[in-house]
Amino acid sequence: MEKIIKKKLSEVMTMKLSKKVIIKLFILLITLNIILRFQVVPHEIFPDSVFIHIMVNSLNEYGYARWILHPLSLFGNYPGSECSALQFLLSGIFQCTNLDMESVIFLYCVFIGCFSMFTAYIMAGEIFDNDIFKLLTAFFLSTSPAILAYSTWTIPLRGLFIVFVPLLFYIMMKYLKSKKYVLLFLPLLLLLFMTHHLSYFLIPSILIFIVLLISYKIYALKPIKAYKVIPIIPIGCAIFAYSIPVLTGKFVETGSKYAPIADSYVRYVGIPIIFSIGGLLYLIFKERKTFGEWFLLLSLALIIMFIYIETYMKWYMPLLLIPFAALGIFNLINTRSVKKIAPKILTVILITSICFSAYYQFIHFIPDPSKRTLNERFLEESTYQGGLWMRYYLNGSSISNDRFFGNRIFAISERAYVLVPHLTINQIYGFNKINISEFKRNPITSEEFWFEGYTGPAIAERTWDNINKMYISYQDFSIRYFVENTRTNGDVLWHHGMYPSKLLHYAYEEKDNVYNNGKVRIWKL
């Protein structure tokens, strides 16, 4: 049996797989992706997911996006707005399927998880047209911790973005063969800018694409034979890009350009990051590179300038590193010295990679009943049941003593509105109004321009805080209920610290408790 496997593997390195074999492998990979998206927690995973959930609820209720006050609102660059593509997509699924939102979230996550396989596969085909390489890229990208984290029981904006980027790269590389692909490129690029601010990291790749197109026209007229000089190009680009944060201090999120960042990238790329080094070195010193190889290599070289923006780059970097990893593994198992044990090596790599991803997918975040936490990373059953009760039995708006808890329960309560310390949500439901004169447009030379657009007062946070402190009356906002997270022991919980909620203590002394499930109490004010 082992001799047959070795013989087949040897044939695979030089021949294309049959369509029948590819279909079978894809079915297995689809099955694996679906299994990986069944979670050990009962409800959607926090934090960003519930914000989008609330916005989708508002679309379903009002029939239009109340956060869009200006064309820039579609791109999240106007006060009180967020990038809007995902909200419309989810609302469309909800209205077409008539499923509850939790089922819509699960269905969406399974879809984009499986879709990531196909986008990775076709992108890889434009880099190196080999079936094994394409399948390895599809396998490692769709099961990477980065993709899994944002396509499992959660609906943050980044998930849709990182799944569609390989499709954009595929279309860009295809443009060299047919100019018709520009008709797909422009709408997809616009969609990505409406999906998440990570789209700004596409700018280096777009510049590289334009430079390569010009260079290929020159190359076609005058062939260049100085292959020994070629490795200097990607190395020089990488040094130039890395010198920008080091010398200028720009694009440094951690506060220090010498802070350790390797942990984040290993965590979200997974085991394949080890082999990406070999694939990268191979491609740097390869003499005759394809257009796709140049595009991938120089895109990675330039994106290094953002390497210290970990919050965003740990999700984006796997899209560029995993094709190098697949190339490194392909070269490893195709080496003469290891061909005899190539099936065993490949099996170990695949199983190890899946075990690494599965650990963070299931085991690492299993709730520990022995530890008392004020909030879990997911929407707990007690919060879910409290939200359902509010949906069916409350008639009026509420406020909470816990920033995170209030957002979560509002996502479930739907039309039983909750005032939260989030401007986008509050202006949708009429708790706050935006006066653009109070906001200042950030200069285009600042990093804040690209990610925030405007700088202004924290209206929603101030309102929420002042009501809890009873500096302003809850009656001014038509609030009739107080929703309490009992684990805070009567305190306010948010990123500015903890302190006693005067409004909650007023409810303790003067008002009636209308609901209590142990972790959630609701007081009628």
XYZ file of C-alpha atoms in Angstrom:
525
model
C 0.000 0.000 0.000
C 2.805 2.398 0.919
C 4.518 1.702 -2.437
C 1.311 2.620 -4.269
C 1.006 5.874 -2.286
C 4.624 6.747 -3.034
C 4.108 6.018 -6.723
C 0.956 8.133 -6.845
C 2.668 10.983 -5.017
C 5.541 10.898 -7.499
C 3.059 11.120 -10.346
C 1.218 13.953 -8.613
C 4.343 16.140 -8.588
C 4.533 16.143 -12.358
C 0.899 15.691 -13.404
C -2.420 17.351 -12.757
C -4.929 15.569 -10.583
C -8.091 14.347 -12.239
C -11.272 16.361 -11.710
C -12.750 13.392 -9.868
C -9.913 13.372 -7.321
C -10.075 17.158 -6.846
C -13.840 17.022 -6.263
C -13.411 14.268 -3.652
C -10.704 16.247 -1.860
C -12.865 19.361 -1.892
C -15.798 17.450 -0.417
C -13.544 16.244 2.400
C -12.225 19.765 2.962
C -15.755 21.219 2.987
C -16.775 18.604 5.558
C -13.762 19.476 7.711
C -14.549 23.201 7.504
C -18.151 22.647 8.574
C -17.073 20.478 11.525
C -14.561 23.107 12.670
C -17.328 25.692 12.824
C -19.430 23.835 15.367
C -18.585 25.545 18.636
C -18.458 24.488 22.300
C -20.281 27.675 23.352
C -24.082 28.071 23.055
C -24.342 31.462 21.344
C -22.453 33.969 19.213
C -18.958 35.036 20.195
C -18.274 38.580 21.377
C -17.182 41.413 21.134
C -17.568 42.895 17.638
C -20.302 40.500 16.614
C -23.042 41.985 18.783
C -22.502 45.506 17.379
C -23.109 44.217 13.856
C -25.998 42.092 15.153
C -27.701 45.211 16.569
C -27.166 47.138 13.317
C -28.649 44.257 11.305
C -31.631 44.220 13.690
C -32.193 47.915 12.930
C -32.099 47.227 9.171
C -34.644 44.452 9.597
C -36.903 46.693 11.697
C -36.725 50.045 9.886
C -36.032 48.822 6.356
C -33.141 51.245 5.796
C -29.731 52.045 7.308
C -30.302 54.808 9.855
C -26.558 55.180 10.460
C -25.948 56.413 6.898
C -25.993 60.204 7.247
C -23.466 60.921 4.478
C -21.927 58.984 1.545
C -18.802 58.478 3.691
C -20.964 56.621 6.231
C -20.978 53.623 3.869
C -17.210 53.397 4.379
C -17.254 54.062 8.140
C -15.541 57.453 7.711
C -18.295 59.655 9.105
C -19.286 60.158 12.762
C -21.695 57.526 14.048
C -21.132 55.088 11.199
C -19.510 51.756 10.388
C -18.476 50.066 7.149
C -21.792 48.789 5.863
C -21.465 45.921 3.358
C -21.820 43.051 5.843
C -24.925 44.505 7.525
C -26.800 44.612 4.215
C -25.696 41.079 3.354
C -26.874 39.629 6.674
C -30.155 41.524 6.581
C -30.735 40.178 3.084
C -30.123 36.603 4.242
C -32.458 37.142 7.215
C -35.276 38.498 5.064
C -34.890 35.869 2.332
C -34.658 32.820 4.596
C -37.012 33.842 7.430
C -34.572 32.238 9.884
C -33.774 33.672 13.311
C -30.602 35.772 13.492
C -28.576 33.101 15.307
C -29.278 30.630 12.483
C -28.397 33.325 9.943
C -25.063 33.900 11.709
C -24.219 30.188 11.664
C -25.242 29.802 8.017
C -23.195 32.858 7.024
C -20.108 31.626 8.895
C -20.234 28.188 7.278
C -20.635 29.819 3.870
C -17.678 32.214 4.132
C -15.543 29.461 5.721
C -16.140 27.182 2.741
C -15.928 30.107 0.314
C -12.425 30.868 1.621
C -11.309 27.470 0.283
C -12.346 28.327 -3.249
C -10.927 31.869 -3.240
C -7.614 30.547 -1.890
C -7.589 27.766 -4.517
C -8.106 30.021 -7.533
C -5.665 32.634 -6.213
C -3.000 29.953 -5.761
C -3.573 28.803 -9.341
C -2.438 32.194 -10.628
C 0.744 32.003 -8.551
C 1.793 28.430 -9.360
C -0.467 26.234 -11.491
C -0.019 22.945 -9.647
C -2.946 21.056 -8.129
C -1.061 20.009 -4.979
C 0.060 23.582 -4.313
C -3.460 24.906 -4.870
C -5.017 22.320 -2.566
C -2.432 22.947 0.148
C -3.109 26.694 -0.020
C -6.875 26.100 0.180
C -6.437 23.691 3.103
C -4.102 25.860 5.189
C -5.908 29.154 4.582
C -9.453 27.915 5.228
C -8.367 26.109 8.422
C -5.967 28.790 9.673
C -6.741 30.285 13.112
C -7.197 33.702 11.480
C -9.977 32.532 9.150
C -11.572 30.256 11.753
C -11.655 32.955 14.431
C -13.728 35.285 12.255
C -15.950 32.712 10.581
C -17.233 30.786 13.589
C -20.344 31.949 15.471
C -19.386 35.584 14.971
C -20.029 38.350 12.439
C -17.277 40.977 12.670
C -16.557 43.032 9.571
C -13.042 41.610 9.185
C -14.287 38.084 8.461
C -15.942 38.976 5.161
C -12.947 41.101 4.161
C -10.220 38.479 4.638
C -12.273 35.886 2.736
C -12.733 38.126 -0.318
C -9.146 39.437 -0.580
C -7.823 36.258 -2.319
C -10.593 36.684 -4.903
C -9.438 40.271 -5.517
C -5.829 39.104 -5.929
C -6.998 36.423 -8.375
C -8.843 39.009 -10.487
C -5.824 41.326 -10.451
C -3.489 38.565 -11.654
C -6.020 37.499 -14.290
C -6.073 41.034 -15.696
C -2.717 40.330 -17.354
C -4.486 37.780 -19.583
C -7.760 39.620 -20.162
C -8.654 43.278 -19.694
C -12.283 42.278 -19.075
C -11.426 41.461 -15.462
C -11.358 45.185 -14.693
C -15.169 44.971 -14.704
C -14.926 42.651 -11.688
C -11.970 44.362 -10.044
C -13.520 47.806 -9.516
C -16.850 46.668 -7.951
C -15.061 44.158 -5.706
C -12.527 46.773 -4.589
C -15.397 49.149 -3.744
C -17.127 46.352 -1.814
C -13.979 45.684 0.222
C -13.639 49.373 1.127
C -17.256 49.215 2.313
C -16.486 46.087 4.334
C -13.601 47.065 6.615
C -10.802 49.602 7.033
C -8.340 46.752 6.496
C -8.887 47.625 2.833
C -6.240 50.358 3.195
C -3.652 47.590 3.443
C -4.544 46.681 -0.146
C -2.968 49.912 -1.415
C 0.637 48.521 -1.488
C -0.561 45.488 -3.465
C -2.430 47.702 -5.935
C 0.699 49.847 -6.431
C 2.795 46.707 -6.969
C 0.234 45.472 -9.485
C 0.461 48.713 -11.495
C 4.288 48.699 -11.421
C 4.368 45.054 -12.551
C 2.011 45.752 -15.449
C 4.285 48.552 -16.660
C 7.406 46.429 -16.120
C 5.983 43.488 -18.064
C 5.317 45.744 -21.033
C 8.920 46.974 -20.925
C 10.179 43.402 -20.431
C 8.249 42.255 -23.489
C 10.080 44.858 -25.593
C 13.540 44.397 -24.061
C 14.290 41.081 -22.263
C 16.390 41.373 -19.113
C 18.927 38.603 -18.427
C 20.532 39.896 -15.231
C 18.878 37.237 -13.032
C 21.529 37.586 -10.306
C 20.268 41.114 -9.620
C 16.631 39.991 -9.248
C 16.821 38.912 -5.532
C 17.872 42.459 -4.643
C 14.437 43.789 -5.705
C 12.237 42.051 -3.058
C 14.945 42.319 -0.400
C 15.383 46.036 -1.095
C 11.605 46.609 -0.996
C 11.359 44.795 2.337
C 14.206 46.814 3.869
C 12.676 50.063 2.628
C 9.218 49.139 3.975
C 10.541 48.050 7.373
C 12.619 51.226 7.716
C 9.460 53.377 7.661
C 8.145 52.346 11.132
C 11.662 51.946 12.515
C 12.964 55.371 11.466
C 9.786 57.455 11.550
C 7.737 55.792 14.287
C 4.742 55.709 11.938
C 2.423 52.676 11.846
C 3.529 51.518 15.306
C 0.526 50.443 17.357
C 2.243 48.801 20.329
C 4.015 51.978 21.441
C 7.438 50.499 20.753
C 8.840 49.332 17.447
C 10.965 46.825 19.349
C 7.990 45.125 21.035
C 7.721 41.356 20.409
C 5.183 40.734 17.643
C 6.027 37.207 16.504
C 3.524 35.608 18.895
C 0.519 37.191 17.175
C 1.531 36.065 13.707
C 2.377 32.516 14.792
C -0.931 32.337 16.662
C -3.043 33.335 13.637
C -1.058 31.749 10.784
C -0.480 28.485 12.651
C 2.013 25.699 11.972
C 2.423 26.631 8.248
C 4.371 29.754 9.237
C 7.405 27.511 9.798
C 7.383 26.430 6.152
C 6.641 29.907 4.826
C 10.303 30.796 5.455
C 11.452 28.099 3.023
C 8.879 29.126 0.420
C 9.860 32.771 0.766
C 13.594 32.092 0.325
C 12.908 29.839 -2.637
C 10.847 32.486 -4.393
C 13.316 35.301 -3.660
C 16.170 33.434 -5.360
C 14.114 31.806 -8.109
C 15.351 33.118 -11.455
C 12.293 33.065 -13.683
C 9.302 34.260 -11.704
C 5.752 34.400 -12.993
C 3.633 37.532 -12.727
C 1.744 35.968 -9.816
C 4.957 35.107 -7.973
C 6.280 38.648 -8.347
C 2.957 40.042 -7.192
C 2.850 37.849 -4.063
C 6.511 38.431 -3.206
C 6.506 42.219 -3.563
C 3.118 42.558 -1.839
C 4.568 40.821 1.210
C 7.716 42.946 1.022
C 5.812 46.250 1.069
C 3.199 45.225 3.625
C 6.018 44.856 6.164
C 5.707 48.603 6.788
C 2.488 47.817 8.725
C 3.885 44.881 10.672
C 3.597 46.676 14.029
C -0.139 47.332 13.615
C -0.926 43.955 15.143
C -4.641 44.547 15.703
C -5.199 44.453 11.940
C -2.123 42.793 10.467
C -2.493 39.513 12.370
C -5.641 38.934 10.275
C -4.225 40.174 6.976
C -0.738 38.646 7.052
C -1.914 34.991 6.795
C -3.361 35.770 3.349
C 0.188 36.448 2.101
C 2.199 34.017 4.222
C 0.166 30.833 3.652
C 0.861 30.627 -0.132
C 4.592 30.756 0.753
C 4.010 27.999 3.312
C 2.238 25.833 0.715
C 5.122 26.423 -1.682
C 7.659 25.497 1.009
C 5.815 22.259 1.829
C 5.429 21.427 -1.863
C 9.175 21.811 -2.386
C 9.902 19.750 0.735
C 7.828 16.719 -0.277
C 9.140 16.974 -3.854
C 12.787 16.800 -2.758
C 14.513 13.596 -3.865
C 15.996 12.874 -0.460
C 12.572 12.779 1.241
C 10.370 11.447 -1.543
C 10.282 8.011 0.056
C 8.782 9.371 3.252
C 6.904 12.275 1.655
C 3.431 10.788 2.389
C 4.299 10.461 6.083
C 5.762 13.979 6.247
C 2.732 15.496 4.552
C 0.358 13.587 6.828
C 2.174 14.788 9.947
C 2.151 18.402 8.722
C -1.577 18.351 7.921
C -2.572 16.691 11.205
C -0.309 18.972 13.263
C -1.739 22.052 11.551
C -5.327 20.955 12.194
C -4.544 20.126 15.835
C -3.044 23.594 16.330
C -6.091 25.291 14.819
C -8.515 23.006 16.668
C -6.844 23.783 20.004
C -7.610 27.503 19.649
C -10.965 26.734 18.062
C -12.255 24.498 20.855
C -10.007 23.824 23.856
C -8.261 27.133 24.590
C -11.480 29.071 25.138
C -13.579 26.460 26.971
C -15.257 28.279 29.878
C -13.826 27.377 33.277
C -16.680 27.086 35.827
C -14.212 27.453 38.713
C -13.260 30.973 37.618
C -15.612 33.853 38.351
C -15.715 36.127 35.329
C -17.782 39.274 34.925
C -18.234 38.527 31.210
C -17.433 35.501 29.059
C -16.123 35.857 25.499
C -19.463 34.594 24.198
C -23.105 35.459 24.731
C -24.062 33.390 27.755
C -27.317 31.437 28.099
C -28.459 33.615 31.018
C -27.978 36.753 28.895
C -29.742 35.122 25.955
C -32.752 34.155 28.066
C -32.871 37.618 29.633
C -32.816 39.192 26.168
C -35.642 36.953 24.965
C -37.743 37.913 27.998
C -37.144 41.594 27.266
C -38.113 41.080 23.613
C -41.518 39.628 24.485
C -42.451 41.349 27.744
C -40.870 44.812 27.954
C -42.453 47.913 26.501
C -39.883 50.680 26.745
C -36.154 51.422 26.656
C -33.492 50.309 29.129
C -29.964 50.997 30.323
C -27.406 48.667 31.905
C -24.569 48.942 34.407
C -22.222 46.901 32.177
C -21.022 48.144 28.805
C -20.431 44.708 27.259
C -23.408 43.031 28.869
C -25.749 45.810 27.674
C -24.618 45.360 24.065
C -25.115 41.619 24.219
C -28.583 41.667 25.704
C -29.655 44.393 23.246
C -28.643 42.163 20.323
C -31.172 39.582 21.550
C -33.906 41.905 22.881
C -34.212 43.538 19.426
C -37.117 46.035 19.743
C -36.698 46.426 23.499
C -34.050 49.136 23.023
C -31.042 49.540 25.328
C -29.028 52.761 25.621
C -25.357 51.763 25.261
C -22.035 53.693 25.231
C -21.715 53.353 21.444
C -22.522 56.351 19.240
C -23.487 54.414 16.110
C -26.062 52.337 17.994
C -27.426 55.246 20.018
C -27.977 57.490 17.027
C -29.731 54.666 15.143
C -32.289 54.329 17.929
C -32.603 58.040 18.696
C -30.784 58.231 22.050
C -28.124 60.585 20.641
C -27.980 62.999 17.729
C -24.869 63.893 15.761
C -23.944 67.540 15.278
C -21.183 67.497 12.679
C -19.939 70.913 13.840
C -18.702 69.235 17.045
C -16.418 66.925 15.049
C -13.109 67.686 13.374
C -11.920 66.061 10.170
C -8.534 64.392 10.706
C -5.795 65.525 8.283
C -5.021 63.109 5.465
C -1.412 62.801 6.694
C -2.524 61.322 10.023
C -3.186 57.636 10.659
C -6.529 58.566 12.268
C -7.767 59.895 8.919
C -7.778 56.410 7.426
C -9.319 54.516 10.329
C -11.606 57.029 12.037
C -12.208 59.894 9.618
C -13.369 62.377 12.269
C -12.428 63.129 15.862
C -15.070 64.415 18.237
C -16.688 64.171 21.664
C -17.592 60.770 23.143
C -21.290 61.630 23.163
C -22.655 58.133 23.750
C -20.154 57.246 26.483
C -20.807 60.522 28.265
C -24.584 59.987 28.127
C -24.392 56.404 29.415
C -21.971 57.350 32.197
C -23.959 60.393 33.328
C -27.224 58.464 33.517
C -25.588 55.797 35.696
C -24.200 58.555 37.939
C -27.614 60.302 37.869
C -26.020 63.519 36.652
C -28.804 63.580 34.048
C -32.268 62.078 34.318
C -33.010 58.712 32.748
C -36.503 60.037 32.031
C -35.070 62.480 29.466
C -34.290 59.432 27.304
C -37.600 57.625 27.969
C -35.776 54.880 29.856
C -38.169 52.721 31.865
C -36.009 49.763 32.900
C -32.569 49.002 34.318
C -30.918 45.778 33.146
C -28.359 44.610 35.715
C -25.393 42.291 35.402
C -25.511 40.936 38.964
C -21.866 39.857 38.923
C -20.683 43.454 39.198
C -22.305 43.768 42.662
C -24.018 47.054 41.869
C -21.021 48.652 40.129
C -20.675 50.125 36.661
C -18.343 48.058 34.469
C -16.605 49.566 31.453
C -13.150 50.444 30.126
C -12.865 53.503 32.405
C -13.008 51.345 35.528
C -15.633 50.316 38.079
C -17.663 52.491 40.435
C -21.116 52.211 42.095
C -24.052 52.933 39.805
C -26.230 55.476 41.616
C -29.162 54.707 39.356
C -28.929 50.984 40.103
C -28.727 51.589 43.854
C -31.707 53.903 43.528
C -33.563 50.995 41.882
C -32.521 48.696 44.762
C -34.105 51.052 47.285
C -37.113 52.467 45.472
C -38.120 50.273 42.520
C -39.439 46.792 41.754
C -37.499 43.833 40.395
C -39.517 42.364 37.495
C -37.092 39.680 36.265
C -34.279 37.652 37.851
C -32.478 34.585 36.522
C -29.493 34.795 38.872
C -27.081 36.581 36.531
C -29.565 39.037 35.027
C -31.960 41.266 36.962
C -34.346 43.774 35.433
C -35.724 46.681 37.464
C -38.727 48.798 36.529
C -37.794 52.449 37.030
